[in-house]
Every structure is written in structure tokens, then in C-alpha cells.
Amino acid sequence: MLDGISNAFTDVFKKISGKSTINEDNIKSAVSEIRVALLEADVNISVVRNFVKFVTEEAMGETVLRSVNPREQFIKLVHDKLVETLGSKSQDLKLKPTNTLSIIMLAGLQGSGKTTTVGKLAHLLKKKEDRKILLAACDTYRPAAIDQLERVGEMVGVPVFTGDKKNAIKIAKDAVGFAKVGGFDTLIIDTAGRLHIDTDMMEEVQTIARDVKPDEILFVADSMTGQTAATIAKEFDNYLGVTGIVLTKFDSDTRGGAAFSIKQILGKPLKFVGVSEKLDGLEVFHPERIASRILGMGDVVSLVEKAQEVYDEEEAKKLAKKIKRSEFTLQDFLEQMEQMDKVGSIESIMEMLPGGKEAMKNIDMSAFEKQKADLKKKRAIIQAMTMKERLDFRLVMGSRKRRIAKGAGVTVMAVDNLLKTFQKTRTMMKGMLKNKGKYGGMDLSPMLGRKF
Ligand SMILES: Nc1nc2c(ncn2[C@@H]2O[C@H](COP(=O)(O)OP(=O)(O)OP(=O)(O)O)[C@@H](O)[C@H]2O)c(=O)[nH]1
Ligand SMILES: [Mg+2]
């Protein structure tokens, strides 16, 4: 994510930090390198100009050059301007309270990620705000589009309104009626991907917006399109009056041009970024955190939030009790491994830590990769067992072992090894809980939710 621009900024700061004194000349050369970095990241030229002008003027002034610690001041100045360029503060969806129907409409170019984002938003709003959600399938152009949304609805566990499957404007209007009668509080409308030059289709989506008056009209843009995303967003905004932006495929965007250009060009907030193809791959866009990540200062807040999301205190307490009573089962073991997986890969965790990105360059990833593969194998073995066996490992014997090995595609020895590891872990965890004092008086129970 944003590797190119991040590397460039880290280099600039490294150089500045290596200088014995800070003067106008080395600030000038640092600013000029920043300019190149932004242009290479495909940031819109007027945004770059504005950025460079501001940083130069400020840096030459009293606050930096005459300050006690000019280096830190300079870095802070660049950081703050980055945050401002990205939009200053994170912006929530502006929805009505759940006793009235709120409507969210998504629009954008073909293949930008609208349908995927509909699913991610539904998942997020259902999980976080317990909203009662209905999806409306208003893409009547692409033959498989309605089926795709139905599959998305199934995955999230929310119904999909398809109406007559022909007239997008009518489907949208009928969906509103259906949502009101059915007691839904949120309607999310998926629309067809259109090309901005296709006036008929643009007018259709404009009519939908005029008829159903959405609370949020989100323009969905593929971040890989760079600064072009900002100009296209402007065209959609002319038709629709966009209320916010979602940048998808942020996980594959190494440059960042879209994120840096869109807020400044459009004057509308970037609300979410898509960071994977999966349902939980949508993050609220936090300018401050992204700026820190780019400058190699890490994003500890996101990391903690992510860990908290998968960490359930109640579950951890229950687990600690089980361990103490030797009731920890293979099923618990499996669930723990699955939780670890949810926190994310080593790479994504390291990226969020201060200096982590730099450190990653010197790390041999093969050991981690091996561990990952090993974990996957272990999970497959437990998954091949019956629930009875998972709850009582002593049942796994003789022919069952062979069958499990076959089911998981591993050798019998691998099954044996897993059982040994499981028993060792069990004993070790029990010991740790008993001997709290030995571990510096630390209460280890909260860790058990994610560590083992
Ligand atoms: N890596 C990654 N892939 C994404 C993301 N969002 C969407 N995709 C992928 O992008 C492709 C297109 O996504 P869709 O949601 O079908 O796009 P759409 O805008 O609905 O497409 P049309 O309906 O044809 O206009 C799919 O393969 C998605 O899995 C994301 O945030 N990250
Ligand atoms: Mg679609």
C-alpha cells in the first residue's frame, strides 16, 4: 500500500536527518524531492503546486529555520500538510436514526468495485450499528450483475430487492417502498457501471438519485486509476451531487495519486478505502493515520483497533477458565488459530508499526511463510475431524487418524505432530496461568484471546 510514495518520503527525511545543520539550501532540495515524489505518485499537478508552495513558505519562515529543532519542525510541517491534503478528519456516513429509512447509493465506472463495496458496507453497518439492511439491484445492464448482488446479500445475510429486473429507476423506487413496509432502516442501492461519456446511463442514475433522494451518494473509484479518479469523480458529481468517495483496491495502490488528488479537486470527503476483496476489507479513511503510514511513522492506532476487533474479552475469560480446568479442546485450538489469521499477515502488521516498513526490508520472510503454511496445515487437520473428536482429542486413534490425514491431505505423522503440539500448548498455557507471578505478575488471561 502506497509503497512508492512512502519510500520517497522516508528517503527525504533520512537525508535531512543526516545533515549537521538545516539551512535554506537543504530545505529547498528536500522540498524539490518531495515535489518529484508527489508527481511520481501521480498526484494532480495543482495539488502538488499548492503543497510545495505552502511547505516552502512555511519552512523558510520563523517556525522552522529559527526553531530549536528545525528537523522535527520540518517533518511535522510536511506531515500536517499531508493530513490536510488527504482531508484532515475522517468522515462518517451521514445516516438518519434507525427509526427512519436511510438510503445509500453507489455509483461509479465499470468494474470500480461498487457491488463489492455494497456488500462491505452492509457487513459493516450490520455488524457495528446493528442496522436492518436491504440491498437494491439496480444494475440491469450486465447480465450477471443481479446474481452477483444476490450472492453478496447471501454472504452478508441481508435480503436483496430485485423488482422487475428491467427498469433500474422503477426498481429503486419500489425498493424504497418495500424497505419502508418491511421495517428496514437502511437501503443500499447498487447501480450499473457506466462510462462518463454515456449520457443516457448518467441520466438514469441521476433520475434514481432525484427520485429516491439518498442520504449518501458515494462515488466509488478504483484507486489504481490515479489522479484520473478525481476528474471522473467531478463529472459524476455534476450529475449526482456526490456526498463522499470510496477508493477501492487501495491494497494494490502503490502510488497514491487518487487519494491525494480527490479531496482537493472535488472538495468532497474520502470516506472509505477498500483494502481487500473480502467482506471485511473496508476501512474508514483516516487522513492522519495514512499520512503517518506514508512517513514511516506507523499506524499503531489501526493495529490496535484491528486486534480489538477480533479480540473478545468475554471469550478470552471463558477460554482461561477452560485452560485452568484442562477443558481446552482442539476446537478451541482451531478457533484461536483462526483469530490469529484475522489480525492479518505479518507484512500488514509490520506496515502499521513505526519504522516497520523499513525493518521489513531486512527481514527474511521465508520463515514467516513457512509458519503460515504450517498453521494452514494444522487448521486443515482439525477441520477434518468430527466435532466429537475436536472436543475430546483422545478419540483420535488408529483408523480415525488415517482417515483424518487423508481428509486433510497430510501424513499420519502430521496428525500425530499436531496432537503433540496441542497437548504441549495446553500444558504450557495452564502453567502460565497458574504461575502468574513468574511472568512479572502479568495477567496473561487477556492475551489468550489472540496469542495462542
Ligand atoms: N484487491 C481488491 N479488489 C477489489 C476491491 N474492491 C473490489 N475489488 C475487485 O474488483 C473487481 C470488480 O468489483 P465489482 O464490485 O464487481 O465492481 P463493480 O463496480 O460492481 O463492477 P460493474 O458492476 O461491472 O460496474 C472484483 O474482482 C472485486 O473483487 C478492493 O478493495 N481490493
Ligand atoms: Mg457491479
Tab-separated table of C-alpha atoms in Angstrom, residues 42 221-226 248-249 252-255 258:
chain	number	residue	atom	x	y	z
A	42	ASP	CA	0.512	10.615	-9.897
A	221	ALA	CA	-13.348	4.863	-7.663
A	222	ASP	CA	-10.597	2.401	-8.378
A	223	SER	CA	-7.517	3.902	-6.716
A	224	MET	CA	-5.300	2.318	-9.362
A	225	THR	CA	-6.606	4.887	-11.842
A	226	GLY	CA	-4.568	7.543	-10.011
A	248	THR	CA	-11.266	0.708	-3.765
A	249	LYS	CA	-8.271	-1.539	-4.359
A	252	SER	CA	-2.870	-2.692	-4.624
A	253	ASP	CA	-2.260	1.045	-4.934
A	254	THR	CA	1.436	1.679	-4.575
A	255	ARG	CA	1.301	5.264	-5.759
A	258	ALA	CA	-6.079	9.185	-6.327
